[in-house]
Amino acid sequence: MTTPPVCPACLSDLDPPNVWSDRWRCARHGDVEPFHEAHASREQVLRSLGRTSRVPVWLPSPMPVHWFVSGVGWAGDERTGAHAAALSVSGPSPVGGPAEMVLVAEAPRVGLGSRLAGLPLADPDRLEERPEAKVEAAGHPTALWPLAAPPDRAAFVGEALGVWLWCVLWPADAALILLEHLVIEDMRDDPRLVDHLLFGATGSHLSAP
């Protein structure tokens, strides 16, 4: 149903908890929250995240026209719950061609959003003076700051419900979808939101280096 746990920041294999430590450990990043991606039963996994996640599980509501869920991922384990939750959605770019967007809610120092954005540090280093985008998150206007991402993508970060909110889009010009008043809701508040989602082909970025 899910991939073996890997480092959320670099996708390396992890050493599991043992008699000396109850944490998963990456040789490069030390103690981490193990990252998983659902390979099957994505709807079931998403519903489970809505019940157990310690961070928001953001869903576009409504989903952009002709877009669908293409991936579900999270960082955490059964003991502590998810410290990061990621939803990948795919569909037509506003400028033509296919596009993919990943929304991540993440506690500090997890590193999942930063990996997707192509950044070297677990958390944003420095934000520009002014945000360039805005979404409505759980009923509140939420500013998003642009990040210096690789040229194949556009990445933004803000704060919502006390944790990081990352929005990463491929290709970069797909960021125009943020001009369309994107509304996202926390599935923990309304599990019925999943009933309105379409699930399609798997995206290519949640588990990409």
PDB file of C-alpha atoms in Angstrom:
ATOM      1  CA  MET A   1       0.000   0.000   0.000  1.00  0.00           C
ATOM      2  CA  THR A   2       2.891   2.378   0.792  1.00  0.00           C
ATOM      3  CA  THR A   3       6.557   2.687  -0.079  1.00  0.00           C
ATOM      4  CA  PRO A   4       9.234   1.658   2.449  1.00  0.00           C
ATOM      5  CA  PRO A   5      10.136   4.587   4.744  1.00  0.00           C
ATOM      6  CA  VAL A   6      12.880   6.895   3.488  1.00  0.00           C
ATOM      7  CA  CYS A   7      14.356  10.233   4.527  1.00  0.00           C
ATOM      8  CA  PRO A   8      11.926  13.067   3.713  1.00  0.00           C
ATOM      9  CA  ALA A   9      14.832  15.377   2.848  1.00  0.00           C
ATOM     10  CA  CYS A  10      16.936  13.146   0.564  1.00  0.00           C
ATOM     11  CA  LEU A  11      15.005   9.864   0.047  1.00  0.00           C
ATOM     12  CA  SER A  12      17.865   7.796   1.485  1.00  0.00           C
ATOM     13  CA  ASP A  13      17.147   4.522   3.253  1.00  0.00           C
ATOM     14  CA  LEU A  14      16.730   4.804   7.016  1.00  0.00           C
ATOM     15  CA  ASP A  15      17.929   2.870  10.021  1.00  0.00           C
ATOM     16  CA  PRO A  16      14.829   1.879  12.006  1.00  0.00           C
ATOM     17  CA  PRO A  17      14.326   2.479  15.736  1.00  0.00           C
ATOM     18  CA  ASN A  18      16.288   0.161  17.999  1.00  0.00           C
ATOM     19  CA  VAL A  19      16.993  -0.469  21.679  1.00  0.00           C
ATOM     20  CA  TRP A  20      19.047   2.741  21.904  1.00  0.00           C
ATOM     21  CA  SER A  21      16.685   5.113  20.085  1.00  0.00           C
ATOM     22  CA  ASP A  22      13.011   5.287  19.157  1.00  0.00           C
ATOM     23  CA  ARG A  23      13.754   7.481  16.101  1.00  0.00           C
ATOM     24  CA  TRP A  24      14.322   6.654  12.444  1.00  0.00           C
ATOM     25  CA  ARG A  25      17.792   7.788  11.378  1.00  0.00           C
ATOM     26  CA  CYS A  26      19.283   8.994   8.094  1.00  0.00           C
ATOM     27  CA  ALA A  27      23.060   8.777   7.658  1.00  0.00           C
ATOM     28  CA  ARG A  28      23.052  12.303   6.193  1.00  0.00           C
ATOM     29  CA  HIS A  29      20.312  14.111   8.143  1.00  0.00           C
ATOM     30  CA  GLY A  30      20.290  12.316  11.497  1.00  0.00           C
ATOM     31  CA  ASP A  31      16.985  11.634  13.254  1.00  0.00           C
ATOM     32  CA  VAL A  32      14.089  12.226  10.852  1.00  0.00           C
ATOM     33  CA  GLU A  33      10.398  11.599  10.380  1.00  0.00           C
ATOM     34  CA  PRO A  34      10.153   8.675   7.908  1.00  0.00           C
ATOM     35  CA  PHE A  35       8.562   9.579   4.571  1.00  0.00           C
ATOM     36  CA  HIS A  36       6.022   7.313   2.889  1.00  0.00           C
ATOM     37  CA  GLU A  37       4.101   7.579  -0.380  1.00  0.00           C
ATOM     38  CA  ALA A  38       0.877   5.681  -1.008  1.00  0.00           C
ATOM     39  CA  HIS A  39       1.218   3.445  -4.080  1.00  0.00           C
ATOM     40  CA  ALA A  40      -2.246   1.924  -3.805  1.00  0.00           C
ATOM     41  CA  SER A  41      -5.487   2.680  -1.974  1.00  0.00           C
ATOM     42  CA  ARG A  42      -4.670   6.383  -2.005  1.00  0.00           C
ATOM     43  CA  GLU A  43      -8.207   7.291  -1.010  1.00  0.00           C
ATOM     44  CA  GLN A  44      -8.021   4.998   2.015  1.00  0.00           C
ATOM     45  CA  VAL A  45      -4.615   6.393   3.024  1.00  0.00           C
ATOM     46  CA  LEU A  46      -5.897   9.941   2.664  1.00  0.00           C
ATOM     47  CA  ARG A  47      -8.882   9.202   4.885  1.00  0.00           C
ATOM     48  CA  SER A  48      -6.556   7.685   7.483  1.00  0.00           C
ATOM     49  CA  LEU A  49      -4.350  10.786   7.415  1.00  0.00           C
ATOM     50  CA  GLY A  50      -7.412  12.913   8.052  1.00  0.00           C
ATOM     51  CA  ARG A  51      -7.966  11.013  11.293  1.00  0.00           C
ATOM     52  CA  THR A  52      -4.394  10.774  12.566  1.00  0.00           C
ATOM     53  CA  SER A  53      -2.281  13.630  11.135  1.00  0.00           C
ATOM     54  CA  ARG A  54      -0.792  16.175  13.526  1.00  0.00           C
ATOM     55  CA  VAL A  55      -0.663  18.759  10.730  1.00  0.00           C
ATOM     56  CA  PRO A  56      -3.314  19.911   8.230  1.00  0.00           C
ATOM     57  CA  VAL A  57      -4.156  17.686   5.279  1.00  0.00           C
ATOM     58  CA  TRP A  58      -4.779  20.302   2.598  1.00  0.00           C
ATOM     59  CA  LEU A  59      -7.210  19.569  -0.234  1.00  0.00           C
ATOM     60  CA  PRO A  60      -8.226  22.009  -2.996  1.00  0.00           C
ATOM     61  CA  SER A  61     -11.935  22.702  -2.552  1.00  0.00           C
ATOM     62  CA  PRO A  62     -13.144  22.790  -5.191  1.00  0.00           C
ATOM     63  CA  MET A  63     -10.499  21.038  -7.233  1.00  0.00           C
ATOM     64  CA  PRO A  64      -9.448  23.026 -10.338  1.00  0.00           C
ATOM     65  CA  VAL A  65     -11.398  21.935 -13.415  1.00  0.00           C
ATOM     66  CA  HIS A  66     -10.115  18.633 -14.883  1.00  0.00           C
ATOM     67  CA  TRP A  67      -7.574  18.173 -12.072  1.00  0.00           C
ATOM     68  CA  PHE A  68      -7.302  14.991  -9.984  1.00  0.00           C
ATOM     69  CA  VAL A  69      -5.370  13.546  -7.040  1.00  0.00           C
ATOM     70  CA  SER A  70      -2.126  12.012  -8.272  1.00  0.00           C
ATOM     71  CA  GLY A  71      -0.290  11.270  -5.029  1.00  0.00           C
ATOM     72  CA  VAL A  72      -0.510  11.117  -1.242  1.00  0.00           C
ATOM     73  CA  GLY A  73       2.508  11.206   1.050  1.00  0.00           C
ATOM     74  CA  TRP A  74       3.384  11.898   4.644  1.00  0.00           C
ATOM     75  CA  ALA A  75       6.297  11.981   7.085  1.00  0.00           C
ATOM     76  CA  GLY A  76       5.891  10.323  10.468  1.00  0.00           C
ATOM     77  CA  ASP A  77       5.165   6.949  11.984  1.00  0.00           C
ATOM     78  CA  GLU A  78       2.274   5.177  13.637  1.00  0.00           C
ATOM     79  CA  ARG A  79       3.532   6.105  17.096  1.00  0.00           C
ATOM     80  CA  THR A  80       3.733   9.866  16.617  1.00  0.00           C
ATOM     81  CA  GLY A  81       1.422  10.514  13.668  1.00  0.00           C
ATOM     82  CA  ALA A  82       2.218  12.567  10.566  1.00  0.00           C
ATOM     83  CA  HIS A  83       4.422  15.628  11.048  1.00  0.00           C
ATOM     84  CA  ALA A  84       4.056  16.432   7.343  1.00  0.00           C
ATOM     85  CA  ALA A  85       1.248  15.660   4.896  1.00  0.00           C
ATOM     86  CA  ALA A  86       1.534  16.059   1.127  1.00  0.00           C
ATOM     87  CA  LEU A  87      -1.094  15.919  -1.588  1.00  0.00           C
ATOM     88  CA  SER A  88      -0.138  15.856  -5.254  1.00  0.00           C
ATOM     89  CA  VAL A  89      -2.728  16.943  -7.812  1.00  0.00           C
ATOM     90  CA  SER A  90      -2.366  16.964 -11.585  1.00  0.00           C
ATOM     91  CA  GLY A  91      -4.207  18.491 -14.512  1.00  0.00           C
ATOM     92  CA  PRO A  92      -3.970  20.965 -17.378  1.00  0.00           C
ATOM     93  CA  SER A  93      -1.711  23.972 -16.910  1.00  0.00           C
ATOM     94  CA  PRO A  94      -3.312  27.386 -17.447  1.00  0.00           C
ATOM     95  CA  VAL A  95      -0.870  27.909 -20.324  1.00  0.00           C
ATOM     96  CA  GLY A  96      -1.366  24.455 -21.849  1.00  0.00           C
ATOM     97  CA  GLY A  97       0.166  21.055 -21.301  1.00  0.00           C
ATOM     98  CA  PRO A  98       0.170  18.893 -18.173  1.00  0.00           C
ATOM     99  CA  ALA A  99       0.992  20.270 -14.739  1.00  0.00           C
ATOM    100  CA  GLU A 100       1.425  18.970 -11.203  1.00  0.00           C
ATOM    101  CA  MET A 101       1.025  20.771  -7.884  1.00  0.00           C
ATOM    102  CA  VAL A 102       2.042  19.467  -4.459  1.00  0.00           C
ATOM    103  CA  LEU A 103       0.593  20.982  -1.287  1.00  0.00           C
ATOM    104  CA  VAL A 104       2.521  20.248   1.902  1.00  0.00           C
ATOM    105  CA  ALA A 105       1.653  21.028   5.509  1.00  0.00           C
ATOM    106  CA  GLU A 106       4.764  20.513   7.579  1.00  0.00           C
ATOM    107  CA  ALA A 107       6.146  21.039  11.064  1.00  0.00           C
ATOM    108  CA  PRO A 108       9.545  22.791  11.211  1.00  0.00           C
ATOM    109  CA  ARG A 109      12.724  20.854  10.389  1.00  0.00           C
ATOM    110  CA  VAL A 110      11.043  17.916   8.614  1.00  0.00           C
ATOM    111  CA  GLY A 111      12.529  18.704   5.181  1.00  0.00           C
ATOM    112  CA  LEU A 112       9.841  17.308   2.870  1.00  0.00           C
ATOM    113  CA  GLY A 113       8.663  20.638   1.472  1.00  0.00           C
ATOM    114  CA  SER A 114      12.216  21.837   1.063  1.00  0.00           C
ATOM    115  CA  ARG A 115      13.177  18.735  -0.967  1.00  0.00           C
ATOM    116  CA  LEU A 116      10.212  19.216  -3.275  1.00  0.00           C
ATOM    117  CA  ALA A 117      11.103  22.887  -3.688  1.00  0.00           C
ATOM    118  CA  GLY A 118      14.723  21.974  -4.491  1.00  0.00           C
ATOM    119  CA  LEU A 119      16.194  23.835  -1.511  1.00  0.00           C
ATOM    120  CA  PRO A 120      19.249  22.791   0.520  1.00  0.00           C
ATOM    121  CA  LEU A 121      17.861  23.553   4.005  1.00  0.00           C
ATOM    122  CA  ALA A 122      14.958  21.933   5.840  1.00  0.00           C
ATOM    123  CA  ASP A 123      13.189  25.262   6.390  1.00  0.00           C
ATOM    124  CA  PRO A 124      13.084  28.448   4.279  1.00  0.00           C
ATOM    125  CA  ASP A 125      16.271  30.436   4.807  1.00  0.00           C
ATOM    126  CA  ARG A 126      14.984  33.912   4.004  1.00  0.00           C
ATOM    127  CA  LEU A 127      11.727  35.159   2.518  1.00  0.00           C
ATOM    128  CA  GLU A 128      11.303  38.105   0.206  1.00  0.00           C
ATOM    129  CA  GLU A 129       9.801  41.269   1.655  1.00  0.00           C
ATOM    130  CA  ARG A 130       6.489  40.836  -0.110  1.00  0.00           C
ATOM    131  CA  PRO A 131       4.475  37.707  -0.887  1.00  0.00           C
ATOM    132  CA  GLU A 132       3.679  37.060  -4.549  1.00  0.00           C
ATOM    133  CA  ALA A 133       0.719  34.725  -4.198  1.00  0.00           C
ATOM    134  CA  LYS A 134      -2.205  34.057  -1.937  1.00  0.00           C
ATOM    135  CA  VAL A 135      -4.521  31.147  -1.248  1.00  0.00           C
ATOM    136  CA  GLU A 136      -7.516  30.794   1.004  1.00  0.00           C
ATOM    137  CA  ALA A 137      -6.576  28.203   3.628  1.00  0.00           C
ATOM    138  CA  ALA A 138      -9.285  26.998   6.036  1.00  0.00           C
ATOM    139  CA  GLY A 139     -11.238  30.172   5.402  1.00  0.00           C
ATOM    140  CA  HIS A 140      -8.323  32.578   5.907  1.00  0.00           C
ATOM    141  CA  PRO A 141      -6.405  34.542   3.227  1.00  0.00           C
ATOM    142  CA  THR A 142      -2.883  33.133   3.400  1.00  0.00           C
ATOM    143  CA  ALA A 143       0.155  34.785   1.851  1.00  0.00           C
ATOM    144  CA  LEU A 144       2.742  32.706  -0.016  1.00  0.00           C
ATOM    145  CA  TRP A 145       6.319  33.852  -0.606  1.00  0.00           C
ATOM    146  CA  PRO A 146       8.276  32.787  -3.706  1.00  0.00           C
ATOM    147  CA  LEU A 147      11.410  30.698  -3.280  1.00  0.00           C
ATOM    148  CA  ALA A 148      14.549  30.405  -5.397  1.00  0.00           C
ATOM    149  CA  ALA A 149      13.625  27.012  -6.843  1.00  0.00           C
ATOM    150  CA  PRO A 150      15.236  25.213  -9.809  1.00  0.00           C
ATOM    151  CA  PRO A 151      13.939  26.452 -13.186  1.00  0.00           C
ATOM    152  CA  ASP A 152      11.748  23.404 -13.807  1.00  0.00           C
ATOM    153  CA  ARG A 153       9.350  24.356 -10.993  1.00  0.00           C
ATOM    154  CA  ALA A 154       7.822  27.211  -9.012  1.00  0.00           C
ATOM    155  CA  ALA A 155       7.821  27.021  -5.218  1.00  0.00           C
ATOM    156  CA  PHE A 156       6.051  29.091  -2.584  1.00  0.00           C
ATOM    157  CA  VAL A 157       5.835  28.892   1.178  1.00  0.00           C
ATOM    158  CA  GLY A 158       3.692  30.467   3.867  1.00  0.00           C
ATOM    159  CA  GLU A 159       2.264  29.627   7.266  1.00  0.00           C
ATOM    160  CA  ALA A 160      -1.180  28.254   8.042  1.00  0.00           C
ATOM    161  CA  LEU A 161      -2.587  26.755  11.233  1.00  0.00           C
ATOM    162  CA  GLY A 162       0.777  27.065  12.946  1.00  0.00           C
ATOM    163  CA  VAL A 163       2.917  25.086  10.458  1.00  0.00           C
ATOM    164  CA  TRP A 164       4.546  25.614   7.069  1.00  0.00           C
ATOM    165  CA  LEU A 165       2.369  25.563   3.966  1.00  0.00           C
ATOM    166  CA  TRP A 166       4.362  24.711   0.819  1.00  0.00           C
ATOM    167  CA  CYS A 167       3.013  24.892  -2.715  1.00  0.00           C
ATOM    168  CA  VAL A 168       5.297  23.524  -5.444  1.00  0.00           C
ATOM    169  CA  LEU A 169       4.275  23.394  -9.113  1.00  0.00           C
ATOM    170  CA  TRP A 170       5.729  21.826 -12.268  1.00  0.00           C
ATOM    171  CA  PRO A 171       6.418  23.343 -14.752  1.00  0.00           C
ATOM    172  CA  ALA A 172       7.162  26.803 -13.364  1.00  0.00           C
ATOM    173  CA  ASP A 173       4.513  28.593 -15.431  1.00  0.00           C
ATOM    174  CA  ALA A 174       1.820  26.406 -13.841  1.00  0.00           C
ATOM    175  CA  ALA A 175       2.060  28.870 -10.943  1.00  0.00           C
ATOM    176  CA  LEU A 176      -0.500  30.939 -12.857  1.00  0.00           C
ATOM    177  CA  ILE A 177      -3.121  28.675 -11.321  1.00  0.00           C
ATOM    178  CA  LEU A 178      -2.572  30.556  -8.060  1.00  0.00           C
ATOM    179  CA  LEU A 179      -4.145  33.600  -9.719  1.00  0.00           C
ATOM    180  CA  GLU A 180      -7.453  31.714  -9.862  1.00  0.00           C
ATOM    181  CA  HIS A 181      -8.284  32.114  -6.131  1.00  0.00           C
ATOM    182  CA  LEU A 182      -7.228  28.669  -4.982  1.00  0.00           C
ATOM    183  CA  VAL A 183      -9.180  27.534  -1.927  1.00  0.00           C
ATOM    184  CA  ILE A 184      -7.806  24.730   0.242  1.00  0.00           C
ATOM    185  CA  GLU A 185      -9.465  23.035   3.196  1.00  0.00           C
ATOM    186  CA  ASP A 186      -8.087  20.889   6.008  1.00  0.00           C
ATOM    187  CA  MET A 187      -9.534  17.414   5.607  1.00  0.00           C
ATOM    188  CA  ARG A 188      -9.299  16.893   9.356  1.00  0.00           C
ATOM    189  CA  ASP A 189     -12.175  19.343   9.689  1.00  0.00           C
ATOM    190  CA  ASP A 190     -14.402  17.645   7.114  1.00  0.00           C
ATOM    191  CA  PRO A 191     -13.608  14.059   6.077  1.00  0.00           C
ATOM    192  CA  ARG A 192     -16.416  14.252   3.502  1.00  0.00           C
ATOM    193  CA  LEU A 193     -14.171  16.396   1.294  1.00  0.00           C
ATOM    194  CA  VAL A 194     -12.581  13.181   0.029  1.00  0.00           C
ATOM    195  CA  ASP A 195     -15.928  12.110  -1.425  1.00  0.00           C
ATOM    196  CA  HIS A 196     -15.637  14.857  -4.050  1.00  0.00           C
ATOM    197  CA  LEU A 197     -12.132  13.963  -5.254  1.00  0.00           C
ATOM    198  CA  LEU A 198     -11.108  12.141  -8.403  1.00  0.00           C
ATOM    199  CA  PHE A 199      -8.053   9.866  -8.241  1.00  0.00           C
ATOM    200  CA  GLY A 200      -5.963   9.417 -11.372  1.00  0.00           C
ATOM    201  CA  ALA A 201      -2.534   8.444 -12.668  1.00  0.00           C
ATOM    202  CA  THR A 202       0.381   8.719 -10.264  1.00  0.00           C
ATOM    203  CA  GLY A 203       2.362  11.948 -10.385  1.00  0.00           C
ATOM    204  CA  SER A 204       6.105  12.012 -10.840  1.00  0.00           C
ATOM    205  CA  HIS A 205       7.413  14.343  -8.133  1.00  0.00           C
ATOM    206  CA  LEU A 206       6.488  13.250  -4.605  1.00  0.00           C
ATOM    207  CA  SER A 207       9.296  10.698  -4.512  1.00  0.00           C
ATOM    208  CA  ALA A 208      11.641  12.342  -6.992  1.00  0.00           C
ATOM    209  CA  PRO A 209      15.101  13.518  -5.793  1.00  0.00           C
TER     210      PRO A 209
END
